[in-house]
PDB file of C-alpha atoms in Angstrom:
ATOM      1  CA  PRO A   1      -5.925 -22.613   6.093  1.00  0.00           C
ATOM      2  CA  ASP A   2      -4.696 -22.490   2.522  1.00  0.00           C
ATOM      3  CA  ILE A   3      -3.075 -19.138   3.299  1.00  0.00           C
ATOM      4  CA  SER A   4       0.203 -20.894   4.074  1.00  0.00           C
ATOM      5  CA  GLY A   5       0.363 -22.413   0.598  1.00  0.00           C
ATOM      6  CA  ILE A   6       3.111 -21.332  -1.754  1.00  0.00           C
ATOM      7  CA  GLY A   7       0.599 -20.124  -4.356  1.00  0.00           C
ATOM      8  CA  VAL A   8      -1.135 -17.633  -2.069  1.00  0.00           C
ATOM      9  CA  ARG A   9       2.115 -16.314  -0.675  1.00  0.00           C
ATOM     10  CA  ALA A  10       3.758 -16.090  -4.109  1.00  0.00           C
ATOM     11  CA  ALA A  11       0.750 -14.189  -5.468  1.00  0.00           C
ATOM     12  CA  ILE A  12       0.883 -11.624  -2.674  1.00  0.00           C
ATOM     13  CA  TYR A  13       4.674 -11.289  -2.945  1.00  0.00           C
ATOM     14  CA  ALA A  14       4.413 -10.781  -6.712  1.00  0.00           C
ATOM     15  CA  GLN A  15       1.584  -8.277  -6.338  1.00  0.00           C
ATOM     16  CA  ASN A  16       3.603  -6.232  -3.872  1.00  0.00           C
ATOM     17  CA  LEU A  17       6.742  -6.284  -5.983  1.00  0.00           C
ATOM     18  CA  LEU A  18       4.820  -5.367  -9.131  1.00  0.00           C
ATOM     19  CA  CYS A  19       3.386  -2.321  -7.335  1.00  0.00           C
ATOM     20  CA  PHE A  20       6.759  -0.675  -7.829  1.00  0.00           C
ATOM     21  CA  LEU A  21       6.770  -0.952 -11.645  1.00  0.00           C
ATOM     22  CA  PRO A  22       4.334   1.901 -12.346  1.00  0.00           C
ATOM     23  CA  VAL A  23       6.202   4.074  -9.862  1.00  0.00           C
ATOM     24  CA  VAL A  24       9.507   3.486 -11.665  1.00  0.00           C
ATOM     25  CA  PHE A  25       7.915   4.362 -15.010  1.00  0.00           C
ATOM     26  CA  TYR A  26       6.228   7.444 -13.568  1.00  0.00           C
ATOM     27  CA  LEU A  27       9.467   8.691 -12.025  1.00  0.00           C
ATOM     28  CA  TRP A  28      11.443   8.062 -15.210  1.00  0.00           C
ATOM     29  CA  ASP A  29      10.769  11.564 -16.533  1.00  0.00           C
ATOM     30  CA  GLY A  30      11.121  13.224 -13.122  1.00  0.00           C
ATOM     31  CA  GLU A  31       7.547  14.516 -13.165  1.00  0.00           C
ATOM     32  CA  ILE A  32       4.478  12.948 -11.602  1.00  0.00           C
ATOM     33  CA  SER A  33       1.188  14.061 -13.107  1.00  0.00           C
ATOM     34  CA  LEU A  34      -2.042  14.146 -11.161  1.00  0.00           C
ATOM     35  CA  ASP A  35      -3.335  11.237 -13.256  1.00  0.00           C
ATOM     36  CA  GLU A  36      -0.284   9.150 -12.384  1.00  0.00           C
ATOM     37  CA  LEU A  37      -0.700  10.024  -8.723  1.00  0.00           C
ATOM     38  CA  ALA A  38      -4.377   9.069  -8.882  1.00  0.00           C
ATOM     39  CA  GLY A  39      -3.443   5.740 -10.489  1.00  0.00           C
ATOM     40  CA  ILE A  40      -1.004   4.936  -7.696  1.00  0.00           C
ATOM     41  CA  GLN A  41      -3.627   5.947  -5.132  1.00  0.00           C
ATOM     42  CA  ASP A  42      -6.143   3.553  -6.712  1.00  0.00           C
ATOM     43  CA  GLN A  43      -3.540   0.794  -6.725  1.00  0.00           C
ATOM     44  CA  SER A  44      -2.764   1.416  -3.047  1.00  0.00           C
ATOM     45  CA  THR A  45      -6.458   1.411  -2.170  1.00  0.00           C
ATOM     46  CA  GLY A  46      -6.826  -1.993  -3.823  1.00  0.00           C
ATOM     47  CA  MET A  47      -3.879  -3.339  -1.879  1.00  0.00           C
ATOM     48  CA  LEU A  48      -5.350  -2.039   1.377  1.00  0.00           C
ATOM     49  CA  ALA A  49      -8.668  -3.695   0.563  1.00  0.00           C
ATOM     50  CA  ILE A  50      -6.911  -7.045   0.166  1.00  0.00           C
ATOM     51  CA  ALA A  51      -4.989  -6.535   3.403  1.00  0.00           C
ATOM     52  CA  PHE A  52      -8.135  -5.756   5.368  1.00  0.00           C
ATOM     53  CA  ALA A  53     -10.059  -8.590   3.725  1.00  0.00           C
ATOM     54  CA  ILE A  54      -7.577 -11.230   4.828  1.00  0.00           C
ATOM     55  CA  LEU A  55      -7.327  -9.672   8.293  1.00  0.00           C
ATOM     56  CA  ILE A  56     -11.099  -9.578   8.787  1.00  0.00           C
ATOM     57  CA  THR A  57     -11.427 -13.140   7.525  1.00  0.00           C
ATOM     58  CA  THR A  58      -8.753 -14.337   9.940  1.00  0.00           C
ATOM     59  CA  VAL A  59     -10.305 -12.527  12.887  1.00  0.00           C
ATOM     60  CA  SER A  60     -13.726 -13.977  12.095  1.00  0.00           C
ATOM     61  CA  LEU A  61     -12.264 -17.491  11.811  1.00  0.00           C
ATOM     62  CA  ALA A  62     -10.284 -17.092  15.025  1.00  0.00           C
ATOM     63  CA  ALA A  63     -13.200 -15.706  17.046  1.00  0.00           C
ATOM     64  CA  GLY A  64     -15.752 -17.875  18.730  1.00  0.00           C
ATOM     65  CA  SER A  65     -15.666 -20.989  20.841  1.00  0.00           C
ATOM     66  CA  ASN A  66     -14.208 -23.211  18.104  1.00  0.00           C
ATOM     67  CA  PRO A  67     -11.461 -21.246  16.278  1.00  0.00           C
ATOM     68  CA  THR A  68     -10.429 -22.694  12.932  1.00  0.00           C
ATOM     69  CA  VAL A  69      -7.185 -20.752  12.519  1.00  0.00           C
ATOM     70  CA  SER A  70      -3.952 -21.823  14.166  1.00  0.00           C
ATOM     71  CA  ASN A  71      -1.409 -19.392  15.547  1.00  0.00           C
ATOM     72  CA  TYR A  72       0.904 -20.314  12.681  1.00  0.00           C
ATOM     73  CA  HIS A  73      -1.661 -19.301  10.064  1.00  0.00           C
ATOM     74  CA  ALA A  74      -2.553 -16.132  11.966  1.00  0.00           C
ATOM     75  CA  VAL A  75       1.104 -15.071  11.901  1.00  0.00           C
ATOM     76  CA  ILE A  76       1.294 -15.712   8.156  1.00  0.00           C
ATOM     77  CA  VAL A  77      -1.825 -13.579   7.624  1.00  0.00           C
ATOM     78  CA  LEU A  78      -0.357 -10.770   9.728  1.00  0.00           C
ATOM     79  CA  ASP A  79       2.877 -10.886   7.737  1.00  0.00           C
ATOM     80  CA  LEU A  80       1.065 -10.842   4.384  1.00  0.00           C
ATOM     81  CA  SER A  81      -1.251  -8.074   5.530  1.00  0.00           C
ATOM     82  CA  TRP A  82       1.689  -6.018   6.785  1.00  0.00           C
ATOM     83  CA  MET A  83       3.332  -6.394   3.393  1.00  0.00           C
ATOM     84  CA  ASN A  84       0.182  -5.199   1.630  1.00  0.00           C
ATOM     85  CA  ASN A  85      -0.063  -2.208   3.943  1.00  0.00           C
ATOM     86  CA  THR A  86       3.498  -1.094   3.257  1.00  0.00           C
ATOM     87  CA  SER A  87       2.708  -0.757  -0.437  1.00  0.00           C
ATOM     88  CA  THR A  88       0.486   2.170   0.540  1.00  0.00           C
ATOM     89  CA  TRP A  89       3.638   4.058   1.471  1.00  0.00           C
ATOM     90  CA  ILE A  90       4.439   4.186  -2.243  1.00  0.00           C
ATOM     91  CA  TRP A  91       1.478   6.479  -2.817  1.00  0.00           C
ATOM     92  CA  PHE A  92       2.180   8.545   0.296  1.00  0.00           C
ATOM     93  CA  ILE A  93       5.841   9.106  -0.616  1.00  0.00           C
ATOM     94  CA  LEU A  94       4.934  10.107  -4.176  1.00  0.00           C
ATOM     95  CA  TYR A  95       2.256  12.438  -2.844  1.00  0.00           C
ATOM     96  CA  VAL A  96       4.729  14.142  -0.514  1.00  0.00           C
ATOM     97  CA  TYR A  97       7.291  14.271  -3.318  1.00  0.00           C
ATOM     98  CA  GLU A  98       4.827  15.958  -5.664  1.00  0.00           C
ATOM     99  CA  ARG A  99       3.538  18.394  -3.043  1.00  0.00           C
ATOM    100  CA  SER A 100       7.058  19.416  -1.994  1.00  0.00           C
ATOM    101  CA  LYS A 101       8.003  20.690  -5.444  1.00  0.00           C
ATOM    102  CA  VAL A 102       8.760  24.350  -6.028  1.00  0.00           C
ATOM    103  CA  LYS A 103       5.533  24.984  -7.974  1.00  0.00           C
ATOM    104  CA  TYR A 104       3.545  24.638  -4.758  1.00  0.00           C
ATOM    105  CA  LYS A 105       3.592  27.158  -1.957  1.00  0.00           C
ATOM    106  CA  PRO A 106       5.327  25.926   1.195  1.00  0.00           C
ATOM    107  CA  VAL A 107       3.035  23.708   3.224  1.00  0.00           C
ATOM    108  CA  VAL A 108       2.991  23.918   6.988  1.00  0.00           C
ATOM    109  CA  ALA A 109       3.298  20.664   8.910  1.00  0.00           C
ATOM    110  CA  THR A 110      -0.374  20.167   9.804  1.00  0.00           C
ATOM    111  CA  TRP A 111      -2.857  17.558   8.566  1.00  0.00           C
ATOM    112  CA  SER A 112      -5.285  20.154   7.252  1.00  0.00           C
ATOM    113  CA  ALA A 113      -2.586  21.840   5.166  1.00  0.00           C
ATOM    114  CA  TRP A 114      -1.901  18.654   3.148  1.00  0.00           C
ATOM    115  CA  ARG A 115      -5.432  18.252   1.861  1.00  0.00           C
ATOM    116  CA  THR A 116      -5.789  18.930  -1.835  1.00  0.00           C
TER     117      THR A 116
END
């Protein structure tokens, strides 16, 4: 259970905070290109992969007759995973921002209408 160590937590905190830097630079000019949006999507996908990896690892360690993860460590993993998942909202908000600009036709509020 090294997940509770300061190094692991600091790395995940730093990674999540640094996710906002490209967004700030991309919004600086008020325009988000498709390449910038794709870059943020790739970044969010990587963050989701990390979140699911630590969740799956914790579930596999907690399952079975002899669990090797304490409740304390499971809560830390859930908190870190939640933090990684919220970074995906960066991409979603930028996507909605870009799609709501005047150059696009109005989009009805259905899932199929938001596909590109």
